mmCIF file of C-alpha atoms in Angstrom:
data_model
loop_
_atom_site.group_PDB
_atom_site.id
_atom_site.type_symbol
_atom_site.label_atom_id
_atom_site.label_comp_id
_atom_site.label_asym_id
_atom_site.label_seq_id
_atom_site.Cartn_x
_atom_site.Cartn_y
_atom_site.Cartn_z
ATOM 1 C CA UNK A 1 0.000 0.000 0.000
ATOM 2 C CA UNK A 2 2.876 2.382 0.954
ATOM 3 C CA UNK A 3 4.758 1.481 -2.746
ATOM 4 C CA UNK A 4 1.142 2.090 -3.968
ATOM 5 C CA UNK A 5 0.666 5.690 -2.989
ATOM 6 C CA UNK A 6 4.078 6.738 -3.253
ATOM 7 C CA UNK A 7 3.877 5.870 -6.986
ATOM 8 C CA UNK A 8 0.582 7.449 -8.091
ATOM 9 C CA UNK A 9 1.064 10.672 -5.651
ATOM 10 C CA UNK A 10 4.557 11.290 -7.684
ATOM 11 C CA UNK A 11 2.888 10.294 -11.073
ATOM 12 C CA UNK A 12 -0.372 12.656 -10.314
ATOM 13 C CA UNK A 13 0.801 15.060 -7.883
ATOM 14 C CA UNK A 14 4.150 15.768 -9.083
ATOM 15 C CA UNK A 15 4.448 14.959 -12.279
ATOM 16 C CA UNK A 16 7.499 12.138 -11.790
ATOM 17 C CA UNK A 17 7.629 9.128 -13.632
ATOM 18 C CA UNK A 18 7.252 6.228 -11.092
ATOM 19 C CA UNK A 19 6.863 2.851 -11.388
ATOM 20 C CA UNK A 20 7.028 -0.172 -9.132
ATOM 21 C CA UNK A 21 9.518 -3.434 -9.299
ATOM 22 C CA UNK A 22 9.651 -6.906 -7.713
ATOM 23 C CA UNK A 23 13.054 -7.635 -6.690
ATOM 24 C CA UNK A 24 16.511 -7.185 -7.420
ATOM 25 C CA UNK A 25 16.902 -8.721 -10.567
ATOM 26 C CA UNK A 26 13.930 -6.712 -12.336
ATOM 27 C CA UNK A 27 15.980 -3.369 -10.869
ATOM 28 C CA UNK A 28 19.304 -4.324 -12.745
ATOM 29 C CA UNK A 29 17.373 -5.038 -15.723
ATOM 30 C CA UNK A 30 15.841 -1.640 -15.541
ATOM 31 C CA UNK A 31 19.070 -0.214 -15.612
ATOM 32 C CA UNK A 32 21.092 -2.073 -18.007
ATOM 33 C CA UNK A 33 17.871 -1.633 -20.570
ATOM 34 C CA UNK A 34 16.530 1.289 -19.860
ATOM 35 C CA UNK A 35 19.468 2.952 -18.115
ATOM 36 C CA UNK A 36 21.581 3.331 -21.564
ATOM 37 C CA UNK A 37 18.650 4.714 -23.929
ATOM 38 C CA UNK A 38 17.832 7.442 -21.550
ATOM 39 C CA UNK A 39 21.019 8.441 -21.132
ATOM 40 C CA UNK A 40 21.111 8.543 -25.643
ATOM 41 C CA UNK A 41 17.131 10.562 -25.327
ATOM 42 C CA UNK A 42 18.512 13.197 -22.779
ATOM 43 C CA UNK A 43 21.758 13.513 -25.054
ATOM 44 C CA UNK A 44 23.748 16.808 -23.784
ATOM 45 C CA UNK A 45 21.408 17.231 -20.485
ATOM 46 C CA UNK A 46 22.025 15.988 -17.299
ATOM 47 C CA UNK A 47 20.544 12.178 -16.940
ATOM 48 C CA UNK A 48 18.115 12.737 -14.267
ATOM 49 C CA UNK A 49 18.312 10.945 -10.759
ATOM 50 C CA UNK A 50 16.229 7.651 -10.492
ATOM 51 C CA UNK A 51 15.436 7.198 -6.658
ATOM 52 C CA UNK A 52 14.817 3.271 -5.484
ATOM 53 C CA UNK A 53 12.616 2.818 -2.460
ATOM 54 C CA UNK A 54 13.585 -0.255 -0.528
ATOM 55 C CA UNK A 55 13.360 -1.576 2.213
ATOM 56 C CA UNK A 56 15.998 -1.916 5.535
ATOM 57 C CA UNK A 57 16.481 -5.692 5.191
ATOM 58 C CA UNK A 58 17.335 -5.350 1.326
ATOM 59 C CA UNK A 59 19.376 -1.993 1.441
ATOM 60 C CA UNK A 60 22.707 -2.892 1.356
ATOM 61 C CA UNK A 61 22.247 -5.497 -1.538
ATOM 62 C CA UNK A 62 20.499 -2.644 -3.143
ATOM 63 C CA UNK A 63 22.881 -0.204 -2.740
ATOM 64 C CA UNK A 64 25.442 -2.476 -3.831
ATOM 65 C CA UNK A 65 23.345 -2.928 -7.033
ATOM 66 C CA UNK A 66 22.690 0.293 -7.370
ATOM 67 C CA UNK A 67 26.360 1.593 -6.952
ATOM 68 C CA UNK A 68 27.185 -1.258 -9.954
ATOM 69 C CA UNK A 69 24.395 -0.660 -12.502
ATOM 70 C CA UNK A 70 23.577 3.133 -12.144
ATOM 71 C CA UNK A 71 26.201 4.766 -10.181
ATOM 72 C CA UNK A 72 25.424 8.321 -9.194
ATOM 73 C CA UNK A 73 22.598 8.123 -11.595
ATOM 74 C CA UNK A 74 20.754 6.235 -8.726
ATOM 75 C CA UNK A 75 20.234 6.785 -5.367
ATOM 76 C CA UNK A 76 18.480 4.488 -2.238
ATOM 77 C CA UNK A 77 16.167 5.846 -0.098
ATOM 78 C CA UNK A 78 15.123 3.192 2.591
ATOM 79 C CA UNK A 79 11.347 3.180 4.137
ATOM 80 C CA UNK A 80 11.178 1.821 7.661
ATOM 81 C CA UNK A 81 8.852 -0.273 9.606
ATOM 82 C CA UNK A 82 10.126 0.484 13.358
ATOM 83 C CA UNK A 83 11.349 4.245 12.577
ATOM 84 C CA UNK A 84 13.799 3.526 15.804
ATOM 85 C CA UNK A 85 16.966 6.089 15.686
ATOM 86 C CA UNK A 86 19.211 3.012 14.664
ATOM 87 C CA UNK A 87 17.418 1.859 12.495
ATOM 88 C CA UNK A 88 18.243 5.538 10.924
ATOM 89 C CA UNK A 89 21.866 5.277 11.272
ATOM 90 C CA UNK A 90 22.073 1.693 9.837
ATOM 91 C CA UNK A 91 19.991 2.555 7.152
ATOM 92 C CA UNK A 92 22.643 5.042 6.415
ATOM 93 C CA UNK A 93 25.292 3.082 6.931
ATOM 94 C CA UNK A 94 24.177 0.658 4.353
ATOM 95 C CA UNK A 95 24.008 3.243 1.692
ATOM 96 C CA UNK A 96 21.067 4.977 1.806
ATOM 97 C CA UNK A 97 20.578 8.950 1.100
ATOM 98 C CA UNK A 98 16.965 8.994 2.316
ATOM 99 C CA UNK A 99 14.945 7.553 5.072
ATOM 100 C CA UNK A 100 11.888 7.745 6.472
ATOM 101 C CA UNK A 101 8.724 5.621 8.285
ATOM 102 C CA UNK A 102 6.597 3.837 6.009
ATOM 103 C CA UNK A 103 3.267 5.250 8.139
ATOM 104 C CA UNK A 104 4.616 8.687 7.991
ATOM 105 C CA UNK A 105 2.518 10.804 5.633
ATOM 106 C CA UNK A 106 2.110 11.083 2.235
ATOM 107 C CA UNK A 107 4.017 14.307 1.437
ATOM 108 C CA UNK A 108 6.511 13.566 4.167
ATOM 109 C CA UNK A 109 7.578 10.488 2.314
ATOM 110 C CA UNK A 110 7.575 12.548 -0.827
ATOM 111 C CA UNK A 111 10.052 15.379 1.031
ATOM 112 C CA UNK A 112 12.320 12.792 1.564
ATOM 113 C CA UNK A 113 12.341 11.427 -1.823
ATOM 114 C CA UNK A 114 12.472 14.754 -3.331
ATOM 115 C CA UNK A 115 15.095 15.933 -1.320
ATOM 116 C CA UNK A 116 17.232 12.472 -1.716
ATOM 117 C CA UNK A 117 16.851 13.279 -5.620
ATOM 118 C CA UNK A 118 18.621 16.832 -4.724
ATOM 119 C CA UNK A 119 21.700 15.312 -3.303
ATOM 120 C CA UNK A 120 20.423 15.926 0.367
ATOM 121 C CA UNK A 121 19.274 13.944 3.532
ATOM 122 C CA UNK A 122 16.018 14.467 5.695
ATOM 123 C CA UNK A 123 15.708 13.045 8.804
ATOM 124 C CA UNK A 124 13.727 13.397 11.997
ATOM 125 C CA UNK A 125 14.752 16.721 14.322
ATOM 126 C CA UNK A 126 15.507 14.252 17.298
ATOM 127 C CA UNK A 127 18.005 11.782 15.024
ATOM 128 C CA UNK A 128 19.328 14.794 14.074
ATOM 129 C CA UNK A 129 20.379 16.394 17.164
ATOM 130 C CA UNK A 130 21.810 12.850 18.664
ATOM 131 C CA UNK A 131 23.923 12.567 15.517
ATOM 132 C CA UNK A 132 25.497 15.548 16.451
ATOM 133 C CA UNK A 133 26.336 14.603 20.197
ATOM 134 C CA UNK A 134 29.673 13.704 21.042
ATOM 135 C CA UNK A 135 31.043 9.585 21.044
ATOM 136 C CA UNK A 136 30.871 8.127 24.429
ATOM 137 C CA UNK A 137 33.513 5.960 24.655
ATOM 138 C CA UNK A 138 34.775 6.832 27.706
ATOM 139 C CA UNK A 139 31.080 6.396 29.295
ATOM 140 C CA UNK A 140 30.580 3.005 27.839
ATOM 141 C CA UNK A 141 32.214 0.806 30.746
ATOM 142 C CA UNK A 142 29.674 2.794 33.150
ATOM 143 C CA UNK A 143 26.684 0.703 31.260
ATOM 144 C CA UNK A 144 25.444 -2.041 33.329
ATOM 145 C CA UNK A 145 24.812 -5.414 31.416
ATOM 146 C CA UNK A 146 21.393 -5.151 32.326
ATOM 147 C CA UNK A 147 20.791 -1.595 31.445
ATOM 148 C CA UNK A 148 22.605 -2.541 27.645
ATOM 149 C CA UNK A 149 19.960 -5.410 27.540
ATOM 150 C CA UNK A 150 17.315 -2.841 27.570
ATOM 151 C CA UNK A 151 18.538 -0.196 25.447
ATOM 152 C CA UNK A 152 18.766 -3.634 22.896
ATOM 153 C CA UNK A 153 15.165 -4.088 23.343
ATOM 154 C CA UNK A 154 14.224 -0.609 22.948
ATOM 155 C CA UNK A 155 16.078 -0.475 19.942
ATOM 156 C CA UNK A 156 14.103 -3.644 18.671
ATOM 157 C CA UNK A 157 11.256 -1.870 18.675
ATOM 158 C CA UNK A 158 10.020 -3.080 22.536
ATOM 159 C CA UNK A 159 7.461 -0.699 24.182
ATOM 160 C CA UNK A 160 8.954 0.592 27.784
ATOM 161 C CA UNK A 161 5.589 -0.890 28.908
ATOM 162 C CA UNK A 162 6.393 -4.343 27.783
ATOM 163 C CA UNK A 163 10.004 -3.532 29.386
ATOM 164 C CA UNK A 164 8.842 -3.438 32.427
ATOM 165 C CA UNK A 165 6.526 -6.636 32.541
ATOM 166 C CA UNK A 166 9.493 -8.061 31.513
ATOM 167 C CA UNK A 167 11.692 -6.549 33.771
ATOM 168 C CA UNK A 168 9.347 -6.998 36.988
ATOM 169 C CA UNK A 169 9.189 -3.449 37.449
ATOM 170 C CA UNK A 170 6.001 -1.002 36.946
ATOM 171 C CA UNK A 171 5.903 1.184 34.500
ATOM 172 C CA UNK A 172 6.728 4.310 36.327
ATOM 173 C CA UNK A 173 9.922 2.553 37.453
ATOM 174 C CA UNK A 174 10.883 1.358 34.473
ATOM 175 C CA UNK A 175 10.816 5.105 33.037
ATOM 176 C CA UNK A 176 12.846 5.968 35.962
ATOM 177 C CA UNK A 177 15.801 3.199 35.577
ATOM 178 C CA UNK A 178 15.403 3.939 31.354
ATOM 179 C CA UNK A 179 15.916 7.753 32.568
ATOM 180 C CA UNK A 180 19.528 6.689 35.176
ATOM 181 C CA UNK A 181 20.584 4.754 31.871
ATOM 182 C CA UNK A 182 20.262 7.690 29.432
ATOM 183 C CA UNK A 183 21.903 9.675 31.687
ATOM 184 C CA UNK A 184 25.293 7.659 31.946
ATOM 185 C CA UNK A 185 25.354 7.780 28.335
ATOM 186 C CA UNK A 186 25.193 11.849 28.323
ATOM 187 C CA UNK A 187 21.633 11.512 26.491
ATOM 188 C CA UNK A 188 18.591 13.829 27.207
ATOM 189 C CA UNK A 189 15.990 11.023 25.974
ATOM 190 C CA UNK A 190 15.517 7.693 24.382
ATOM 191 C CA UNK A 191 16.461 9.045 20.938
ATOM 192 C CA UNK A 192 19.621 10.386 21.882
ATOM 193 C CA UNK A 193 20.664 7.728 23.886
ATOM 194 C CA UNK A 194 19.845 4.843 21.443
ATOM 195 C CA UNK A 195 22.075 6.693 18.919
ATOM 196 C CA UNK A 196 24.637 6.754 21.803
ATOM 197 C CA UNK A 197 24.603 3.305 22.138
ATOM 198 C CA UNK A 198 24.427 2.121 18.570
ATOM 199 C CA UNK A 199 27.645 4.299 17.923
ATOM 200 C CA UNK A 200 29.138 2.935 21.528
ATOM 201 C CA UNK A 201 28.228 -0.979 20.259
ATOM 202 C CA UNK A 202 26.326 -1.531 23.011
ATOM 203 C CA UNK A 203 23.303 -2.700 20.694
ATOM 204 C CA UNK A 204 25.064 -5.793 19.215
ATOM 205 C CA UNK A 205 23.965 -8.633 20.837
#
């Protein structure tokens, strides 16, 4: 359904050419067929930018194909199920320019894609800002084991209400022990420190 609108809002709304593929294989024979006679059509002009949607699991074999068939003709823009912060960062570590939730809106997607086409990357305020905090390697050995097993959950998507079921702790003290755990990691909320820990490899199981 998400594939479904994103194609007809760019066909109808903005005038792009869009069209949807199966799998890998279909991709590379989009570019190696149609790759080389709209290069010969545009002539003199600059080939325009062909943006793949795809999803986490398959970006790095995209981008891989991508960077082999199309090189900076192409770019990878990945849509995410569980818009955790690292799922952002390995998202772009994999190669893609864009990312963005699969349930966000409509013309949210479409900013991304638009702006991935420009040569530029949109992502969420909070991702953002925790990107731009400092590494915290020297704060990593203050992590208890158990406090890194939560901020794996977390990252897997785990509500902190299912946490603390797990956990044995209510709810309320779960938020307070999630809060004590931030903090030792120099992070103002659950964004920021889940960042923090991907880039500490404290998420790695």
């Amino acid at each position: 359904m998400t594939a479904h609108g994103i194609v007809t809002a760019a066909a109808q709304q903005h005038g792009l050419h869009a069209e949807r593929l199966r799998d890998l294989g279909e991709l590379q024979e989009h570019f190696t067929t149609a790759g080389p006679a709209r290069a010969a059509a545009c002539g003199t002009r600059v080939v325009p930018t062909t943006v793949v949607l795809t999803t986490l699991a398959a970006a790095r074999a995209t981008a891989h194909l991508l960077q082999r068939c199309a090189g900076p003709r192409a770019v990878l823009v990945v849509l995410l199920d569980d818009p955790g912060p690292a799922h952002h960062v390995e998202a772009l570590r994999a190669g893609a320019r864009g990312v963005a939730h699969a349930g966000a809106p409509l013309d949210d997607l479409l900013a991304v894609v638009t702006a991935a086409a420009h040569g530029f990357t949109v992502l969420p305020a909070p991702v953002a800002r925790a990107l731009c905090q400092p590494l915290v390697s020297g704060r990593v050995h203050d992590v208890p084991a158990e406090e890194r097993g939560w901020l794996r959950q977390l990252a897997r998507g785990v509500s902190v209400a299912e946490l603390a079921v797990r956990s044995c702790y209510s709810e309320r003290e779960m938020y307070r022990l999630l809060n004590r755990a931030y903090q030792r990691l120099g992070a103002a909320n659950r964004t920021e420190a889940l960042l923090a820990a991907q880039r500490a490899g404290l998420l790695s199981a």
